[in-house]
Short mmCIF file of C-alpha atoms in Angstrom, two decimals:
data_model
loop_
_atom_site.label_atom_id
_atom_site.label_comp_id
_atom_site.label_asym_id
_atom_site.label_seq_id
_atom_site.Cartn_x
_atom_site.Cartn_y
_atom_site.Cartn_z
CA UNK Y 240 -76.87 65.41 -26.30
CA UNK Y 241 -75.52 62.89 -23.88
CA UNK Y 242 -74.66 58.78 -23.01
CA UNK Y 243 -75.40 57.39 -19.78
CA UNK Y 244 -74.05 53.97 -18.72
CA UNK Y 245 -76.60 52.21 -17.59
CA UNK Y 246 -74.72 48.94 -16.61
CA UNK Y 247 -71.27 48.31 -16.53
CA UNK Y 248 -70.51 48.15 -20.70
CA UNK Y 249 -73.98 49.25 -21.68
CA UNK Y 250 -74.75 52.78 -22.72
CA UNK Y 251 -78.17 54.69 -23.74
CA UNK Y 252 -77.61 57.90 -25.87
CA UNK Y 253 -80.41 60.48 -26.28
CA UNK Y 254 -79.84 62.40 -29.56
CA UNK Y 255 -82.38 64.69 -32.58
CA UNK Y 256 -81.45 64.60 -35.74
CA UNK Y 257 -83.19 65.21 -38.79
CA UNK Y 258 -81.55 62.15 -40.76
CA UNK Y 259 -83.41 59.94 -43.22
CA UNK Y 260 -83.04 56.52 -42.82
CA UNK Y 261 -86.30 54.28 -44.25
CA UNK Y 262 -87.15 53.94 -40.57
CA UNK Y 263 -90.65 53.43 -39.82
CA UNK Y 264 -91.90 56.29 -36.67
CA UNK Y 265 -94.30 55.59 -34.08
CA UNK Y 266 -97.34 55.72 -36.19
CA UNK Y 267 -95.72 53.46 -38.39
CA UNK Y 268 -95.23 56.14 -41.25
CA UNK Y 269 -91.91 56.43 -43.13
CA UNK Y 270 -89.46 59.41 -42.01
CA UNK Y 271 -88.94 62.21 -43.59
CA UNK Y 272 -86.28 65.31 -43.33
CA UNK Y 273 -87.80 66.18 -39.67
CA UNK Y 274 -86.52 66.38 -36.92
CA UNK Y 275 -87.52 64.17 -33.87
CA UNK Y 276 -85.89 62.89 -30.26
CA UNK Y 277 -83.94 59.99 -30.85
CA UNK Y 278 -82.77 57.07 -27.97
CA UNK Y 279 -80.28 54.75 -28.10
CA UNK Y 280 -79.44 51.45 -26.21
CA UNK Y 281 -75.78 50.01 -27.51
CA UNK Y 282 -72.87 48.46 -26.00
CA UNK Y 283 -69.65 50.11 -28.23
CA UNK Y 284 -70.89 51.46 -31.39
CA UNK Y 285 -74.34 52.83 -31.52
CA UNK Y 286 -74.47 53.61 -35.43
CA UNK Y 287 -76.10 50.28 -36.48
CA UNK Y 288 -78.77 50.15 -33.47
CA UNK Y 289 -82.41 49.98 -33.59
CA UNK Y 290 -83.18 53.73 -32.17
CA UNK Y 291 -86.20 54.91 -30.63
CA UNK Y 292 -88.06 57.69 -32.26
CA UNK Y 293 -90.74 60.18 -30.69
CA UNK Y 294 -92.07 63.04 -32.31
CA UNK Y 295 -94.68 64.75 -34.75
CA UNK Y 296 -94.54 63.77 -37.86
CA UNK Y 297 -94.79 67.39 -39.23
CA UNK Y 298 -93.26 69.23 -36.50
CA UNK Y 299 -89.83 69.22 -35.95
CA UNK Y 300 -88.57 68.27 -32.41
CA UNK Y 301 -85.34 69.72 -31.26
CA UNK Y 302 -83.63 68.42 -27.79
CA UNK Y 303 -82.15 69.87 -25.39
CA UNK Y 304 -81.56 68.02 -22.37
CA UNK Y 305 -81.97 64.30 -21.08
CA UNK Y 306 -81.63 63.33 -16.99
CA UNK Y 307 -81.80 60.17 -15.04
CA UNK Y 308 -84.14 60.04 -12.13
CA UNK Y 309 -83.24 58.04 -9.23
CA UNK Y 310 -85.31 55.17 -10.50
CA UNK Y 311 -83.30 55.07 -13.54
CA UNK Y 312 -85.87 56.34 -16.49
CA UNK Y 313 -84.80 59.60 -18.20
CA UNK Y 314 -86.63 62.64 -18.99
CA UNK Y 315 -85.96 64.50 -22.00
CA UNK Y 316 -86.97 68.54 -22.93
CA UNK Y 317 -86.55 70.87 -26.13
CA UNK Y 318 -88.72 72.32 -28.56
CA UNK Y 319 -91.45 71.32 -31.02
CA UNK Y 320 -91.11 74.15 -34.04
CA UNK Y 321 -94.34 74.36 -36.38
CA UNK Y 322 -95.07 76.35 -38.79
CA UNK Y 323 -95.92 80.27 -38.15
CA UNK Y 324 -93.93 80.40 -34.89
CA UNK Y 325 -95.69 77.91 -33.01
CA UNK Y 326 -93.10 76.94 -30.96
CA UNK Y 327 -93.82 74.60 -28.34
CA UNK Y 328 -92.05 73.14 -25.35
CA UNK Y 329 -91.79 69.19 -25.95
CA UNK Y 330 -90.80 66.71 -23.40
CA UNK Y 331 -90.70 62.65 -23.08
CA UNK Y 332 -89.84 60.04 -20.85
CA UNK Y 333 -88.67 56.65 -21.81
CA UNK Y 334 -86.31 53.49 -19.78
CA UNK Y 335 -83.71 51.70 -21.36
CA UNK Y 336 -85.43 48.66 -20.79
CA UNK Y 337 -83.79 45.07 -21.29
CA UNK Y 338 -83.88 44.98 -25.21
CA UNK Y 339 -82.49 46.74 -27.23
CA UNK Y 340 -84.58 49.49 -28.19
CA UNK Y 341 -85.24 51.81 -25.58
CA UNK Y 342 -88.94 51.68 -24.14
CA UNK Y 343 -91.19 55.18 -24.24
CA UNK Y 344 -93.40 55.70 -21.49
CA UNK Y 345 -94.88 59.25 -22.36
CA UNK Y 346 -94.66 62.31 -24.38
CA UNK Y 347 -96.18 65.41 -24.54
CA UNK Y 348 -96.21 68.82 -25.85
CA UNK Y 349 -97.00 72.48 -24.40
CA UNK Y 350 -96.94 75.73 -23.40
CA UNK Y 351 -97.88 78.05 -26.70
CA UNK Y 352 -101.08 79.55 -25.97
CA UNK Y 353 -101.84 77.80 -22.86
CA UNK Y 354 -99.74 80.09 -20.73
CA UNK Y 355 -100.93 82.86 -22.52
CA UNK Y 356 -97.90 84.33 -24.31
CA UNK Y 357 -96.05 83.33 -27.49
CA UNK Y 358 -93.74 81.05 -28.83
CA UNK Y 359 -92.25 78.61 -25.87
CA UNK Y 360 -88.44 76.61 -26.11
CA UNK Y 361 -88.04 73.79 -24.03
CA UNK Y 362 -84.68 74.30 -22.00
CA UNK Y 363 -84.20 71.69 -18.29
CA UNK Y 364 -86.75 69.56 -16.75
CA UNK Y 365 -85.47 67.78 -13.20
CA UNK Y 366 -87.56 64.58 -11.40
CA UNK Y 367 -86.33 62.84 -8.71
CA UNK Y 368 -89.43 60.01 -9.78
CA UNK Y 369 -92.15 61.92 -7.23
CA UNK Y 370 -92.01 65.19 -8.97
CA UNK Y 371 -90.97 66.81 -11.50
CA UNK Y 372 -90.22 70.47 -12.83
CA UNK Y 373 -89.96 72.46 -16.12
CA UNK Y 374 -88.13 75.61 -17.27
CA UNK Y 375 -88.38 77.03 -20.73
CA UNK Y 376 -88.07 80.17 -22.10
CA UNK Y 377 -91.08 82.12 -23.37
CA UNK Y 378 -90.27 84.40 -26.37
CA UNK Y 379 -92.34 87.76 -27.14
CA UNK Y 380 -94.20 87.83 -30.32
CA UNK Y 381 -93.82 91.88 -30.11
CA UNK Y 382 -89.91 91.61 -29.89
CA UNK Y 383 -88.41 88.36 -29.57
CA UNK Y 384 -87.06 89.04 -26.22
CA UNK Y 385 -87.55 86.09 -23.55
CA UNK Y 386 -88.92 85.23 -19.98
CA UNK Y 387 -88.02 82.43 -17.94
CA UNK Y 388 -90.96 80.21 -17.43
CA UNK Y 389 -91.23 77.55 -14.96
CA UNK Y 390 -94.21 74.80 -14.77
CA UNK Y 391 -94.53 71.40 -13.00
CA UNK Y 392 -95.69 68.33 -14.40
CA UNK Y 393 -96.71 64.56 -13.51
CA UNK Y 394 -94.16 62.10 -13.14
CA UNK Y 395 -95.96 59.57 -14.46
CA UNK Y 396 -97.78 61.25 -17.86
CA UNK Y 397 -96.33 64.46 -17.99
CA UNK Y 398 -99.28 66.57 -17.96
CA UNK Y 399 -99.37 69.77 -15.84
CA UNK Y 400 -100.59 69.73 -12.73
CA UNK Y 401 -103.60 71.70 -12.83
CA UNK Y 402 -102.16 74.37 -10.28
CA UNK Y 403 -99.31 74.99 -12.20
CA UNK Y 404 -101.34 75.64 -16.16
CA UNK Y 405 -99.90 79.03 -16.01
CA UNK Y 406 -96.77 78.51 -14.29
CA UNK Y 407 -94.83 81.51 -13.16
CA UNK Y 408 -92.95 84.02 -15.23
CA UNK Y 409 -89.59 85.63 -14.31
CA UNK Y 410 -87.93 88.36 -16.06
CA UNK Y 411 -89.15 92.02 -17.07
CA UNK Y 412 -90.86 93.70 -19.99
CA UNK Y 413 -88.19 93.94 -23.07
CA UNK Y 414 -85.23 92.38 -21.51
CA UNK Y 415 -84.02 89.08 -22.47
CA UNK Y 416 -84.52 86.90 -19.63
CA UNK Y 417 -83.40 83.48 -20.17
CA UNK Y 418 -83.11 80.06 -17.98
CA UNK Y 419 -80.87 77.08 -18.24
CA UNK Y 420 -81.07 75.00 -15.22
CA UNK Y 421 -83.63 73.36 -13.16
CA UNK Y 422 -83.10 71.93 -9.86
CA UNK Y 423 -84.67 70.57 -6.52
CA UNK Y 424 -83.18 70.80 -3.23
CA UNK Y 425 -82.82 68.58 -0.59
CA UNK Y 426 -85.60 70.59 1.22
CA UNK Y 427 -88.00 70.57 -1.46
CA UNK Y 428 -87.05 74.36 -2.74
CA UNK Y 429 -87.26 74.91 -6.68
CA UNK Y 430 -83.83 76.24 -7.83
CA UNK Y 431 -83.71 77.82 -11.11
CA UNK Y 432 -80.16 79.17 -12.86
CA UNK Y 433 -80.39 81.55 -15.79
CA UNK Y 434 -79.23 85.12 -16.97
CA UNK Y 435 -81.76 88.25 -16.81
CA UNK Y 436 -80.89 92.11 -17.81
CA UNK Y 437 -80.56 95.15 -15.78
CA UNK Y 438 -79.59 98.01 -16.64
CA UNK Y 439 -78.30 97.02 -20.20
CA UNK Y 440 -75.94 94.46 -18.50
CA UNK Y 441 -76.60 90.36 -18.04
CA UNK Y 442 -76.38 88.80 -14.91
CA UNK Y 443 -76.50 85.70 -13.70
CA UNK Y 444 -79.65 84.89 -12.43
CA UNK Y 445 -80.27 82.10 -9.00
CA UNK Y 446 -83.67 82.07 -8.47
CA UNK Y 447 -84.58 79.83 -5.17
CA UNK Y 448 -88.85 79.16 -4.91
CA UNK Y 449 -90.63 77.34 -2.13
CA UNK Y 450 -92.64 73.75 -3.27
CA UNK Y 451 -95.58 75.98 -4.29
CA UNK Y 452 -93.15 78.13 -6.82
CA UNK Y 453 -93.41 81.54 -4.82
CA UNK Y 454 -90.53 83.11 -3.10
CA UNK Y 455 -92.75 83.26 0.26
CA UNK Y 456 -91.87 80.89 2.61
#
């Protein structure tokens, strides 16, 4: 999914795959065909290094996007996909550290049921260290069609703040309504980039929210 450089010659790579390898996962069982988050600390050829693995063991993690905040620890989104649809958005946070497997410092999985609508895909999460903002897409159970959902979450464990459970929906009833980016201005404002439908057509979609994730000033 990507490589930063982290120092001049060293490189961490955030990755999923569903490989097998006789690696042993965070709760020390053996991996199976299932997919999980994978990190990466390496200085030319990451192939024979140590990774990092977080995920369920039965539930297959798929990522979709890894950023650096300022303070040089990277936060990591996609989707946890369990059986009968129960989608879930699934997001991590983890420093390169000085060894050489990368270090995890949380993980954590929501957003099916909890927000009160159906299956959830992780798309962009954005932190500049002091906060720290989620966008996923939340599909219909009655037609598959999506809304734009946005929550925040703590830095530090990446639990949602208890304002923001429900988050706030964007996008209308049977359209596909779908975001990609999440942002934070200078100012504090929550910027949001996606696509929505009107009138049978898609359109790009620039959605700009106040701290408090209303349009009101």
């Amino acid at each position: 999914i990507k490589v930063f450089e982290t120092s001049p010659g060293f490189f961490s790579s955030s990755e999923y795959t569903n490989q097998l390898n006789n690696s042993i996962n965070e709760s020390g069982d053996l991996l199976d065909y299932e997919y999980n988050f994978v990190f990466r600390n390496f200085t030319s050829d990451p192939r024979p290094v140590a990774p990092l693995w977080i995920g369920d063991e039965i539930r297959a993690e798929k990522l979709n996007q890894t950023v650096r905040s300022p303070d040089g620890s990277f936060y990591s989104i996609g989707t946890s996909e369990g059986p009968s649809n129960s989608n879930t958005i699934f997001i991590s946070k983890t420093r390169s550290g000085t060894g050489p497997v990368p270090i995890k410092l949380f993980e954590n999985s929501f957003g099916s049921g909890r927000v009160g609508f159906g299956r959830a895909e992780g798309v962009s999460i954005f932190s500049n260290g002091l906060s720290c903002y989620v966008v996923a897409n939340i599909i219909s159970d009655a037609d598959g069609t999506r809304d734009i959902w946005l929550t925040k979450v703590n830095p530090f464990t990446g639990e949602q703040y208890p304002a923001w459970t429900k988050g706030f929906t964007f996008g209308t009833p049977t359209n596909d309504d779908t975001g990609k980016v999440v942002a934070e201005a200078p100012n504090g404002d929550i910027i949001i980039l996606g696509t929505i439908n009107l009138t049978n057509q898609k359109k790009i979609a620039l959605i700009k929210l106040n701290t408090n994730g209303r349009f009101s000033p």
